[in-house]
Each structure stands twice: as C-alpha cells, then as structure tokens.
C-alpha cells in the first residue's frame, strides 16, 4: 500500500511540474541557453593536465612510499641512468632506438654511423638568453664531472679503435660485458635483437641498440632549456634519418608520452563533429513521419541541442573550478548522449500516446507524469554510480576526475531535458493542436480544401484530421511512423511467437558461453601505450622496444635500508640466495670476488671487512663506481659502518613482460617481509604497476554495489518489487557479457574500459526500466499481450536511441588512437548487448517467468464476483442484510 501511495504521489508531483513548465515555456527555454553561454565564456581558463603519472598511476601505493624512501637514500634523479625503465624514467631525457635495415648494427659502417649520430646529438644547440646551450651544459654529471653516457658507446668506440689499428675486436659479452678499464657494465637495455655465439665468441650480431641522453633540470631556466632541447633532439633525429636511410630511428623523450596522450583530443576533433552530424541527422529522421503536423524533426534536433547545452555548462563549471582537461574526457559526451536520448525519445513516445483533444498543458503534464519518474530514477542511478567513482576512495585520478565530471554533466543533462526540452515540447504541441506544418509553421488546410491544391502541395501538406476525437484516433494517426508500424505490426508478434522463443533462449545460452570464455581471459592493461594516439613516436618506440628489448626486465633496485652484518657468513649466503637467478650489478658480489682473488676469507671481522671495503676495494679504478651504491656512517668509536647499500638486478623475461614484472614484484615483496635482511625493491615503472588491478577494479566494484543497494532500497518506489529484481538480473547479465566480449575483442581492463563498464550499468537500467515497469503495471490480460504492449510503448524509443547512439559511435572507430579504440569498442558492445537484452531476451523471458498476470486476474475477478453477489443479496433479502449487520 505504501508503495502505491509513494508511486502515485511522485507521479502527481511530476504532473504538477509539467503544468508549471507548460505555463512558463519561454523562461524554461531561454534560461538554459543563457546559463550555457555564460558558463561557456569561461573557456579562456581552459587548461590541460600535463602530468600523466598523476592521472594514470595509483595514488596510494606501496611503490610511491618505497620511491620516497629510496630517493632519501640514493636520489633517483641522479641514479636514473642505472635504474633503467622503459617509459617511466623520471626527469628530462632523450632516447633513441637505432635499428639497421640490413645486417648488424655492430658492422663497421653502422658503428661509424651510430657514433656520428652521437656526435650530432651532443652538438645540438639551444639558444637561450644570448647563450647557446649544448648537451655538455645540460647533461647529468658523474663524480668526475663528466657527462654520463651509455656504456654501449664506449664499447663502440673500443671496436672502432681496434679496427682502425688493425687489432682484433675484443669479444662483446651479453648482457653484462667488461669494458676496457675492467669495469663490468650491464648493456641488456642498450643492445637488442642479439644473436650470441658459443664459447668465447660473445655477440655475433645485433639488430638494434638504444642510446639515452639524461638531462638535469635543477632550475626553472634549466627546465625550459631541457624541454627545448628535447624538441630539437627529435627534429635532429628526423633529419639524420633522411641522410642515412640504412638506419631506422625511433625517438622518445620525457615529454613524448604526455604529448601523445593529449594528441588524441586533437585527432578526434573532426570525427567527433562528423559523429554529431550523423547522430543529428538520424535523430531528426527517427522523429519524422509522413504526417506533416505530427512529425517532429525539430524535437530530434533539439534533443542533441539539449545534450550540447548540458555539455557546455558542465565544461564551463570545470573551467571555473580550476579543473584541467585530459583525453579521457572524450567519453563524457557519449555518456550524456546515451542518457539524453533515452529521456527525450521516451518523452516523444509518451506524447504520441496522449489525447489530441486535450489542451497542450494537460498533454505535457501527462508526459511528465508518465516519463519523469523512471527517468529520474535512472538519473539518480547515474549520479550514485559515478558519484561513488568520484569519491576519494578511487585510487586512479583519471577515473575519479572522469566520474566527477560525468556526474555533473548527467545532472545538468537531466535538468535541461526537464526545462529546455520540455518547453520546446510545449511549442511543438501548440503547432500540432493548431494543425500547423511542423517545419513551415503554416496552417494545413482541411481535406476538402487540400484536394483543390497541386500534387506537390498535397504531398507537403498531408496530415490526418481528427474531426471526432476518440481514444484510438490519435494512435492510429501515429501508426504511419515507420518504426511504430514495424514494432506493432511485425516485431511484437514475431518475438513472442512460440516457435521463435526457443531459438532466442538458445541464442542467449550461446551468448553466455562466449561471455564466460572471455571472462576467464580478462587481463589488466597497465601499459601506458594503450591511452595514446597510434600514429605517434610513443607507439613506434614501444613496438621497437617490445620487438628488440623484451628479453630482460627493467633494472630493479635492491635496497638494503638498514645496517646488517655483511661480514657474517650466513648473511652473505642469504644475500647471494636472494639475488640468485638474476643478472646482477652488485658491489657486494664484486667485493666478495675481490677478496677471493686476494685469497682472503670473506668471513672477516666488522672492522677488517669495512676497512678493506673503503680503503682497498673502492680505491680500485674498476670498482670506484660502486662508491655511489654504499652509504657509510661513522660510529661513536670512530669506526665506519655500512648503514645502507643498493644492488641492481635484472630478470629474464618473455613477451608477457609486464605480467611477469607484476608477479616478480609481489614475490620479492613477500620475501622482504619474511627475510631477516630488511630490503625494498624499486623501479620507476613500479609506480604504475603496483596495485593497478585493484585500483582499476575498485571503482567498478563500488559502483556496482552502490547500484545494487539503490535498486534494493528503491523497491518501495517501483510499481512492483519484481521490477527491481529484473533490473538487477539484466544489469548483471549485461555487465558479464560486456566484460567477456570486451576481452574477446582484445580490450584490456584499464581505466578507460572500467569507465565504460560503470556506464554500462546505467545504460542497461536506462533502456530496460521502462519496458519492465510497463509490463509489471499490466493487470487484465495475458503476459504475451502485455509484453507486446510494453514493446509498442517503449520498444520504439529504445530502438531509436540505439540507432542514434550506434551511429554516433561509428566515427570513433576511424580515430587513430588506442584510447578512442577502447572507448568505441566498449561503448559499442554496451549498446549492442543492451539492445539484445531489451528487445529480445527480456520480452521472451517475461512471457513465462514472474510476475504472473493470471493470479492477479483471478484475484480481481473473484473480488468483483464477490461484490456482485453481496449486492444482489442485500437488495433481494432483508434477512441477509440483518445477518451481515449482526456479523
């Protein structure tokens, strides 16, 4: 009883709201336009978010805490040349992968070309404030105040010198080689595509090499000069590649990722405008019909105008509040489009069901009473799901910002549909009631006068006059609409046919099978190349990196952050056991070998161990570089102690490099918790990997839980408790299929796909709620009959929105960007799967699953028969009346 009272009370409130809008149409039509223009003027404050790590890396992760601890001991900016990572190297730098089109890059003529390229790069000049800055002024310096360059360049210099003096070229070991000065150097990330020889021959050939030029940006001026140097670096490489076509060059700088991430917005401008034009044309076509009075093409146009005004308003609020734009916001207009199309087409469908002999205000009030309750519920679901995603609990900033702005946009979209679109529905209603042409606003003559006009005039002015208003008259007039006629005369009978239902159920089982197959193969997509434009230097560099340099992981820093007994034999065995199986650049292992070479036992006392380390080992030229890896502290007794140290580990990897790195990170962290040697591991790429899967999945999980709670607690507002049950089942089925087919379409679980999955919850409820509610409200007929009526009423607006939404998404497929590719595939699958459920699965299942119509009909008939019998007895027999009174 309470549910019916609340339901009717809300309908009455929306009925009064419709009256209020119909009484003031000019105000409600002009106010949204003025607000949008005023807020749209704030685009002078338009700013772009340039920090990709801030957007895409988890905010709260152990890797960031470890990075801060590491930076306090061994500054990462000074050691980034040894702590190598692919795309996440901190600070300013320029990097290039050089490949040979024929032969090996170690061939003499290729070696000369590479060294010539190196000289060209070091001579790049940046004019600034009357001074020409070169690499020598900007480079990262070592302890001897010399520029830090890659060890492979020293190897190439040695090879060229040996060939010039007719000496044999010393064998090149891989991945750790020994330089001329006796120092061991790791070159696994500098030499790629290696074909190693057997025995002592070393490397026989290599297909690629990588050079990195690290810059320092200690001051704002230095930062500006370094940024300009990076631009000149890319231009110089382009010119060098034209002069030396035998080499292929793939440049990458610290700003390449940010620039290519934002490039998606620029390359999407024309496809988005074309998308708007296609959707606009199709919306006008879907609202048109043969009848020149009842056709509503302008309302189709105004539906897109309403969404555009809401988009402009929300963008203005973003600018005024100091927000910054990023490429993930490209999905917000499509969220608003899907939400707005359902609302506007439902209002238009409800308008067609009103009586034409009513006043326009009454018709608009009836539309609001009929449509606004489910539309408000779906809007509330949008706000709740995106609001949960915008909460501080969301660990990825790009997801949180998207959800926050999507929440604001959907809210204004709802308000503008109520006001702007509702007031324009009033204007269209006055034109229709006065029998004026919907395009030319000219009054259409009556049939007897129209017959006297030329054929072209009769064609343009064709309409159906209702001289005597009846309930079926207006509905028959609207049956000339193509989609209405198709749905009522053909599709409803076909989908409820007894022989069609088994095939629909069978097709649904096939759908579930393929979705399950994809669901079991879901993988996370923490690769940053998934969110950049395709025809960019980042993608070219990443492909070359994966092709030639995927054999080894990034360099992992192994940091011992407290004083331990390095001289203790058991501690030495533990450290050697921990680093076993890795390629190692370790001062500790080199020091033990140094002691073995002197025939000195490694089991020394504390003072002897430390003194030989400081005075003997670190004074050797080939070991002096290890001084940066050890921190000494003077004790109270005057002796020195090793309070912290670091080693570098490299793991052998395969093509699934990122997955293996994630597993390795978890394994080493678990080991650090149980080990008596307190250590941490770090690489700049761990900031993106750490907790990425849980950080990406958390907003989706929280939004789904919030949606389920909202559906559960709003049961008393629904027409029937089973409505929410059906909505829950539909959402679960749509989300399950979306995840499965998304994986089968090679879409990984990243921040963009998760945002689409959150929207999929709302899109499924938007489209299925009116259909299920209309079916549940039915009382005096069979299930099949009410399924047909529900499809006739709500199937047409759903089909119209699917067509327009799908047409708007198609131009996205032509955008050369991985981000928009993910966006297109996920949103297109959302539309297709939801349409399959709402137009096929639900109509079939509702014909033989609860809620039942037979029991309600029997209860109602029994109640009516009982009332009739009592009435007859009370009239015919006073004795029965006395008996009833006594009881």
CSV table of C-alpha atoms in Angstrom, one decimal, residues 8-334:
chain,number,residue,atom,x,y,z
A,8,UNK,CA,1.2,8.0,-7.2
A,9,UNK,CA,2.5,10.9,-5.1
A,10,UNK,CA,5.6,11.2,-7.2
A,11,UNK,CA,3.6,10.9,-10.4
A,12,UNK,CA,1.3,13.7,-9.2
A,13,UNK,CA,4.3,15.8,-8.4
A,14,UNK,CA,5.7,15.4,-11.9
A,15,UNK,CA,2.3,16.1,-13.3
A,16,UNK,CA,2.3,19.5,-11.5
A,17,UNK,CA,5.9,20.1,-12.6
A,18,UNK,CA,4.8,19.5,-16.2
A,19,UNK,CA,2.0,22.0,-15.7
A,20,UNK,CA,4.4,24.6,-14.4
A,21,UNK,CA,6.8,24.1,-17.3
A,22,UNK,CA,3.9,24.4,-19.8
A,23,UNK,CA,2.8,27.6,-18.1
A,24,UNK,CA,6.2,29.3,-18.5
A,25,UNK,CA,7.7,27.8,-21.7
A,26,UNK,CA,9.7,30.9,-22.7
A,27,UNK,CA,11.5,31.2,-19.4
A,28,UNK,CA,12.4,27.5,-19.3
A,29,UNK,CA,13.5,27.6,-23.0
A,30,UNK,CA,15.8,30.6,-22.6
A,31,UNK,CA,17.3,30.1,-19.1
A,32,UNK,CA,19.4,27.0,-20.0
A,33,UNK,CA,20.7,28.8,-23.2
A,34,UNK,CA,21.7,31.9,-21.2
A,35,UNK,CA,23.4,29.8,-18.5
A,36,UNK,CA,25.3,27.7,-21.1
A,37,UNK,CA,26.5,30.9,-22.9
A,38,UNK,CA,27.7,32.5,-19.6
A,39,UNK,CA,29.5,29.4,-18.4
A,40,UNK,CA,30.8,28.7,-21.9
A,41,UNK,CA,32.6,32.0,-21.8
A,42,UNK,CA,35.0,30.5,-19.2
A,43,UNK,CA,37.0,28.7,-21.9
A,44,UNK,CA,39.6,31.4,-21.5
A,45,UNK,CA,40.6,29.4,-18.5
A,46,UNK,CA,41.0,26.2,-20.4
A,47,UNK,CA,44.0,24.2,-19.2
A,48,UNK,CA,45.4,20.8,-20.0
A,49,UNK,CA,46.7,18.3,-17.4
A,50,UNK,CA,50.3,17.5,-18.4
A,51,UNK,CA,51.3,15.1,-15.6
A,52,UNK,CA,50.5,11.6,-16.9
A,53,UNK,CA,51.7,9.9,-13.8
A,54,UNK,CA,49.3,12.0,-11.7
A,55,UNK,CA,46.4,10.8,-13.9
A,56,UNK,CA,47.2,7.1,-14.6
A,57,UNK,CA,49.4,5.9,-11.7
A,58,UNK,CA,47.6,4.7,-8.5
A,59,UNK,CA,47.7,7.5,-5.9
A,60,UNK,CA,48.1,5.3,-2.8
A,61,UNK,CA,50.6,2.6,-3.5
A,62,UNK,CA,53.5,1.0,-1.7
A,63,UNK,CA,55.7,1.8,-4.7
A,64,UNK,CA,55.4,5.5,-4.1
A,65,UNK,CA,56.3,5.1,-0.4
A,66,UNK,CA,59.3,2.9,-1.4
A,67,UNK,CA,60.2,5.5,-4.0
A,68,UNK,CA,60.3,8.3,-1.4
A,69,UNK,CA,62.5,6.1,0.9
A,70,UNK,CA,64.8,5.2,-2.0
A,71,UNK,CA,65.1,8.9,-3.0
A,72,UNK,CA,66.1,9.9,0.5
A,73,UNK,CA,68.9,7.4,0.5
A,74,UNK,CA,70.0,7.4,-3.2
A,75,UNK,CA,68.5,10.3,-5.2
A,76,UNK,CA,66.6,8.7,-8.1
A,77,UNK,CA,67.2,11.7,-10.4
A,78,UNK,CA,71.0,11.1,-10.0
A,79,UNK,CA,70.8,7.4,-10.4
A,80,UNK,CA,68.2,7.2,-13.2
A,81,UNK,CA,70.9,6.1,-15.7
A,82,UNK,CA,71.5,2.9,-13.7
A,83,UNK,CA,67.8,2.4,-12.6
A,84,UNK,CA,66.6,2.0,-16.2
A,85,UNK,CA,62.9,1.8,-17.1
A,86,UNK,CA,61.1,1.9,-20.4
A,87,UNK,CA,58.6,4.7,-20.5
A,88,UNK,CA,58.6,5.9,-16.8
A,89,UNK,CA,62.1,7.3,-16.4
A,90,UNK,CA,61.9,10.4,-14.2
A,91,UNK,CA,63.2,13.8,-15.2
A,92,UNK,CA,64.2,15.0,-18.6
A,93,UNK,CA,65.9,12.8,-21.2
A,94,UNK,CA,66.1,12.0,-24.9
A,95,UNK,CA,66.2,8.4,-26.1
A,96,UNK,CA,66.5,6.7,-29.5
A,97,UNK,CA,66.4,3.2,-30.7
A,98,UNK,CA,68.6,2.6,-33.8
A,99,UNK,CA,68.0,-0.4,-36.0
A,100,UNK,CA,69.7,-1.5,-39.2
A,101,UNK,CA,67.6,-2.3,-42.2
A,102,UNK,CA,70.3,-4.8,-43.4
A,103,UNK,CA,73.0,-6.5,-41.4
A,104,UNK,CA,74.0,-5.9,-37.8
A,105,UNK,CA,74.3,-2.6,-36.0
A,106,UNK,CA,77.8,-3.8,-34.9
A,107,UNK,CA,79.0,-3.9,-38.5
A,108,UNK,CA,81.8,-1.3,-39.1
A,109,UNK,CA,79.8,1.1,-41.3
A,110,UNK,CA,76.9,1.0,-38.9
A,111,UNK,CA,79.1,1.6,-35.9
A,112,UNK,CA,80.5,4.7,-37.7
A,113,UNK,CA,77.0,5.9,-38.4
A,114,UNK,CA,75.9,5.5,-34.8
A,115,UNK,CA,79.0,7.3,-33.4
A,116,UNK,CA,78.3,10.1,-35.9
A,117,UNK,CA,74.8,10.2,-34.7
A,118,UNK,CA,76.1,10.5,-31.1
A,119,UNK,CA,78.3,13.4,-32.1
A,120,UNK,CA,75.4,15.1,-33.8
A,121,UNK,CA,73.2,14.9,-30.8
A,122,UNK,CA,75.9,16.2,-28.4
A,123,UNK,CA,76.3,19.2,-30.6
A,124,UNK,CA,72.7,20.3,-30.6
A,125,UNK,CA,72.5,23.9,-29.5
A,126,UNK,CA,69.7,25.6,-27.7
A,127,UNK,CA,69.8,29.5,-27.9
A,128,UNK,CA,68.5,31.0,-24.7
A,129,UNK,CA,69.2,34.4,-23.3
A,130,UNK,CA,72.2,35.1,-25.6
A,131,UNK,CA,73.9,31.8,-24.8
A,132,UNK,CA,73.9,28.5,-26.8
A,133,UNK,CA,73.3,25.5,-24.5
A,134,UNK,CA,74.6,22.1,-25.6
A,135,UNK,CA,74.4,18.6,-24.2
A,136,UNK,CA,77.6,19.3,-22.2
A,137,UNK,CA,75.8,22.1,-20.3
A,138,UNK,CA,72.6,20.1,-19.6
A,139,UNK,CA,73.9,16.5,-19.1
A,140,UNK,CA,73.8,14.5,-15.9
A,141,UNK,CA,77.3,14.5,-14.4
A,142,UNK,CA,79.2,11.7,-12.7
A,143,UNK,CA,81.6,12.1,-9.8
A,144,UNK,CA,84.4,13.2,-12.1
A,145,UNK,CA,82.2,16.0,-13.5
A,146,UNK,CA,81.9,14.2,-16.9
A,147,UNK,CA,78.7,13.7,-18.8
A,148,UNK,CA,77.1,10.3,-18.2
A,149,UNK,CA,76.6,8.4,-21.5
A,150,UNK,CA,75.6,4.9,-22.2
A,151,UNK,CA,78.3,2.2,-21.9
A,152,UNK,CA,77.5,0.8,-25.3
A,153,UNK,CA,79.1,4.0,-26.8
A,154,UNK,CA,82.3,3.1,-25.0
A,155,UNK,CA,82.1,-0.4,-26.5
A,156,UNK,CA,81.6,1.0,-30.0
A,157,UNK,CA,84.5,3.4,-29.5
A,158,UNK,CA,86.7,0.5,-28.5
A,159,UNK,CA,85.5,-1.5,-31.5
A,160,UNK,CA,86.3,1.3,-33.9
A,161,UNK,CA,89.7,1.9,-32.3
A,162,UNK,CA,90.6,-1.7,-32.6
A,163,UNK,CA,89.6,-1.9,-36.3
A,164,UNK,CA,91.5,1.3,-37.0
A,165,UNK,CA,94.7,-0.1,-35.5
A,166,UNK,CA,94.2,-3.5,-37.2
A,167,UNK,CA,93.8,-5.2,-33.9
A,168,UNK,CA,91.3,-7.9,-33.2
A,169,UNK,CA,88.0,-6.7,-31.8
A,170,UNK,CA,87.6,-7.9,-28.2
A,171,UNK,CA,84.6,-10.2,-27.7
A,172,UNK,CA,81.4,-8.5,-26.5
A,173,UNK,CA,79.6,-10.3,-23.7
A,174,UNK,CA,75.9,-10.0,-23.2
A,175,UNK,CA,74.0,-8.9,-21.2
A,176,UNK,CA,76.9,-8.0,-18.8
A,177,UNK,CA,80.1,-7.1,-20.6
A,178,UNK,CA,83.6,-6.0,-19.4
A,179,UNK,CA,84.9,-2.6,-20.5
A,180,UNK,CA,88.4,-1.7,-21.3
A,181,UNK,CA,89.0,-0.2,-17.9
A,182,UNK,CA,88.0,-3.6,-16.3
A,183,UNK,CA,84.6,-2.3,-15.2
A,184,UNK,CA,81.6,-4.6,-15.7
A,185,UNK,CA,78.6,-2.9,-17.3
A,186,UNK,CA,75.0,-4.1,-18.0
A,187,UNK,CA,74.0,-3.5,-21.6
A,188,UNK,CA,70.9,-5.6,-21.8
A,189,UNK,CA,68.7,-2.4,-22.4
A,190,UNK,CA,71.3,-0.9,-24.7
A,191,UNK,CA,71.8,-3.7,-27.2
A,192,UNK,CA,68.8,-5.6,-28.6
A,193,UNK,CA,68.0,-8.4,-31.1
A,194,UNK,CA,71.2,-10.1,-30.1
A,195,UNK,CA,72.5,-13.3,-31.7
A,196,UNK,CA,75.1,-14.7,-29.3
A,197,UNK,CA,77.9,-17.0,-30.3
A,198,UNK,CA,79.1,-20.0,-28.5
A,199,UNK,CA,82.1,-20.2,-26.2
A,200,UNK,CA,84.2,-17.1,-26.1
A,201,UNK,CA,83.0,-15.5,-29.3
A,202,UNK,CA,80.5,-13.3,-27.5
A,203,UNK,CA,77.9,-11.4,-29.5
A,204,UNK,CA,77.8,-12.3,-33.2
A,205,UNK,CA,75.2,-9.7,-34.3
A,206,UNK,CA,72.6,-7.3,-33.0
A,207,UNK,CA,69.6,-5.8,-34.7
A,208,UNK,CA,69.2,-2.7,-32.5
A,209,UNK,CA,70.8,-0.5,-30.0
A,210,UNK,CA,69.4,2.1,-27.7
A,211,UNK,CA,71.0,5.4,-26.7
A,212,UNK,CA,69.8,7.6,-23.8
A,213,UNK,CA,70.9,11.1,-23.0
A,214,UNK,CA,70.0,12.2,-19.5
A,215,UNK,CA,69.4,15.8,-18.7
A,216,UNK,CA,69.3,17.7,-15.4
A,217,UNK,CA,66.7,20.3,-14.7
A,218,UNK,CA,67.8,21.9,-11.4
A,219,UNK,CA,66.2,25.3,-12.1
A,220,UNK,CA,63.2,26.7,-14.0
A,221,UNK,CA,65.6,28.1,-16.7
A,222,UNK,CA,67.2,24.7,-16.9
A,223,UNK,CA,63.8,23.1,-17.3
A,224,UNK,CA,62.9,25.3,-20.2
A,225,UNK,CA,66.2,24.7,-21.9
A,226,UNK,CA,65.9,21.0,-21.4
A,227,UNK,CA,62.3,20.9,-22.9
A,228,UNK,CA,63.5,22.9,-25.9
A,229,UNK,CA,66.5,20.5,-26.3
A,230,UNK,CA,64.1,17.6,-26.4
A,231,UNK,CA,62.2,19.1,-29.3
A,232,UNK,CA,65.4,19.8,-31.2
A,233,UNK,CA,66.5,16.3,-30.4
A,234,UNK,CA,63.5,14.8,-32.3
A,235,UNK,CA,64.0,17.2,-35.2
A,236,UNK,CA,67.7,16.3,-35.5
A,237,UNK,CA,66.9,12.6,-35.5
A,238,UNK,CA,64.4,13.1,-38.3
A,239,UNK,CA,66.9,14.9,-40.4
A,240,UNK,CA,69.6,12.4,-39.6
A,241,UNK,CA,67.3,9.5,-40.7
A,242,UNK,CA,66.8,11.2,-44.1
A,243,UNK,CA,70.5,11.4,-44.7
A,244,UNK,CA,71.1,7.8,-43.5
A,245,UNK,CA,68.3,5.7,-44.9
A,246,UNK,CA,70.1,2.5,-43.9
A,247,UNK,CA,69.2,3.1,-40.3
A,248,UNK,CA,65.8,3.3,-38.7
A,249,UNK,CA,65.5,5.8,-35.8
A,250,UNK,CA,62.7,5.6,-33.1
A,251,UNK,CA,63.0,8.7,-30.8
A,252,UNK,CA,61.4,9.1,-27.4
A,253,UNK,CA,61.7,11.9,-24.8
A,254,UNK,CA,60.3,12.6,-21.4
A,255,UNK,CA,57.5,14.7,-22.9
A,256,UNK,CA,56.5,12.2,-25.7
A,257,UNK,CA,54.1,10.3,-23.5
A,258,UNK,CA,52.2,13.4,-22.3
A,259,UNK,CA,52.2,15.0,-25.8
A,260,UNK,CA,50.9,11.8,-27.5
A,261,UNK,CA,48.4,11.2,-24.7
A,262,UNK,CA,46.8,14.7,-25.4
A,263,UNK,CA,47.1,14.3,-29.1
A,264,UNK,CA,44.1,12.0,-29.0
A,265,UNK,CA,42.0,15.1,-28.4
A,266,UNK,CA,43.3,16.9,-31.5
A,267,UNK,CA,43.0,13.9,-33.9
A,268,UNK,CA,39.4,13.3,-32.6
A,269,UNK,CA,38.0,16.8,-33.4
A,270,UNK,CA,36.8,16.0,-37.0
A,271,UNK,CA,35.4,12.5,-36.2
A,272,UNK,CA,33.5,13.9,-33.2
A,273,UNK,CA,32.0,16.7,-35.4
A,274,UNK,CA,31.1,14.1,-38.0
A,275,UNK,CA,29.6,11.9,-35.2
A,276,UNK,CA,27.5,14.8,-34.1
A,277,UNK,CA,26.3,15.4,-37.6
A,278,UNK,CA,25.4,11.8,-38.2
A,279,UNK,CA,23.6,11.4,-34.9
A,280,UNK,CA,21.7,14.7,-35.6
A,281,UNK,CA,20.6,13.6,-39.0
A,282,UNK,CA,19.4,10.2,-37.7
A,283,UNK,CA,17.6,11.7,-34.7
A,284,UNK,CA,15.7,14.0,-37.0
A,285,UNK,CA,14.9,11.1,-39.3
A,286,UNK,CA,13.7,8.9,-36.4
A,287,UNK,CA,11.3,11.7,-35.3
A,288,UNK,CA,9.9,12.2,-38.7
A,289,UNK,CA,6.9,10.7,-40.3
A,290,UNK,CA,4.6,11.2,-43.4
A,291,UNK,CA,2.1,13.3,-41.4
A,292,UNK,CA,3.4,17.0,-41.7
A,293,UNK,CA,1.6,18.0,-38.5
A,294,UNK,CA,2.6,15.1,-36.2
A,295,UNK,CA,6.1,14.8,-37.5
A,296,UNK,CA,8.7,16.2,-35.0
A,297,UNK,CA,12.1,16.5,-36.7
A,298,UNK,CA,12.9,19.7,-34.7
A,299,UNK,CA,12.4,17.7,-31.5
A,300,UNK,CA,15.1,15.3,-32.7
A,301,UNK,CA,17.3,18.2,-33.4
A,302,UNK,CA,16.6,19.8,-30.0
A,303,UNK,CA,17.4,16.5,-28.2
A,304,UNK,CA,21.0,16.9,-29.4
A,305,UNK,CA,20.9,20.6,-28.7
A,306,UNK,CA,19.9,19.8,-25.1
A,307,UNK,CA,22.8,17.4,-24.7
A,308,UNK,CA,25.2,20.0,-26.2
A,309,UNK,CA,24.0,22.8,-23.8
A,310,UNK,CA,24.5,20.5,-20.8
A,311,UNK,CA,28.0,19.6,-22.1
A,312,UNK,CA,28.8,23.3,-22.5
A,313,UNK,CA,27.5,24.0,-19.0
A,314,UNK,CA,29.5,21.2,-17.3
A,315,UNK,CA,32.6,22.2,-19.2
A,316,UNK,CA,32.2,25.8,-18.0
A,317,UNK,CA,31.9,24.6,-14.4
A,318,UNK,CA,35.1,22.5,-14.9
A,319,UNK,CA,37.0,25.6,-16.2
A,320,UNK,CA,35.7,27.9,-13.4
A,321,UNK,CA,36.6,25.5,-10.7
A,322,UNK,CA,40.2,25.2,-11.9
A,323,UNK,CA,39.9,21.8,-13.5
A,324,UNK,CA,42.2,20.6,-16.2
A,325,UNK,CA,41.3,18.8,-19.4
A,326,UNK,CA,42.6,15.4,-20.4
A,327,UNK,CA,41.8,13.0,-23.2
A,328,UNK,CA,39.7,10.6,-21.1
A,329,UNK,CA,37.0,13.3,-21.0
A,330,UNK,CA,36.2,12.3,-24.6
A,331,UNK,CA,33.9,9.7,-23.2
A,332,UNK,CA,31.7,12.2,-21.3
A,333,UNK,CA,29.7,13.4,-24.3
A,334,UNK,CA,28.8,9.8,-25.2
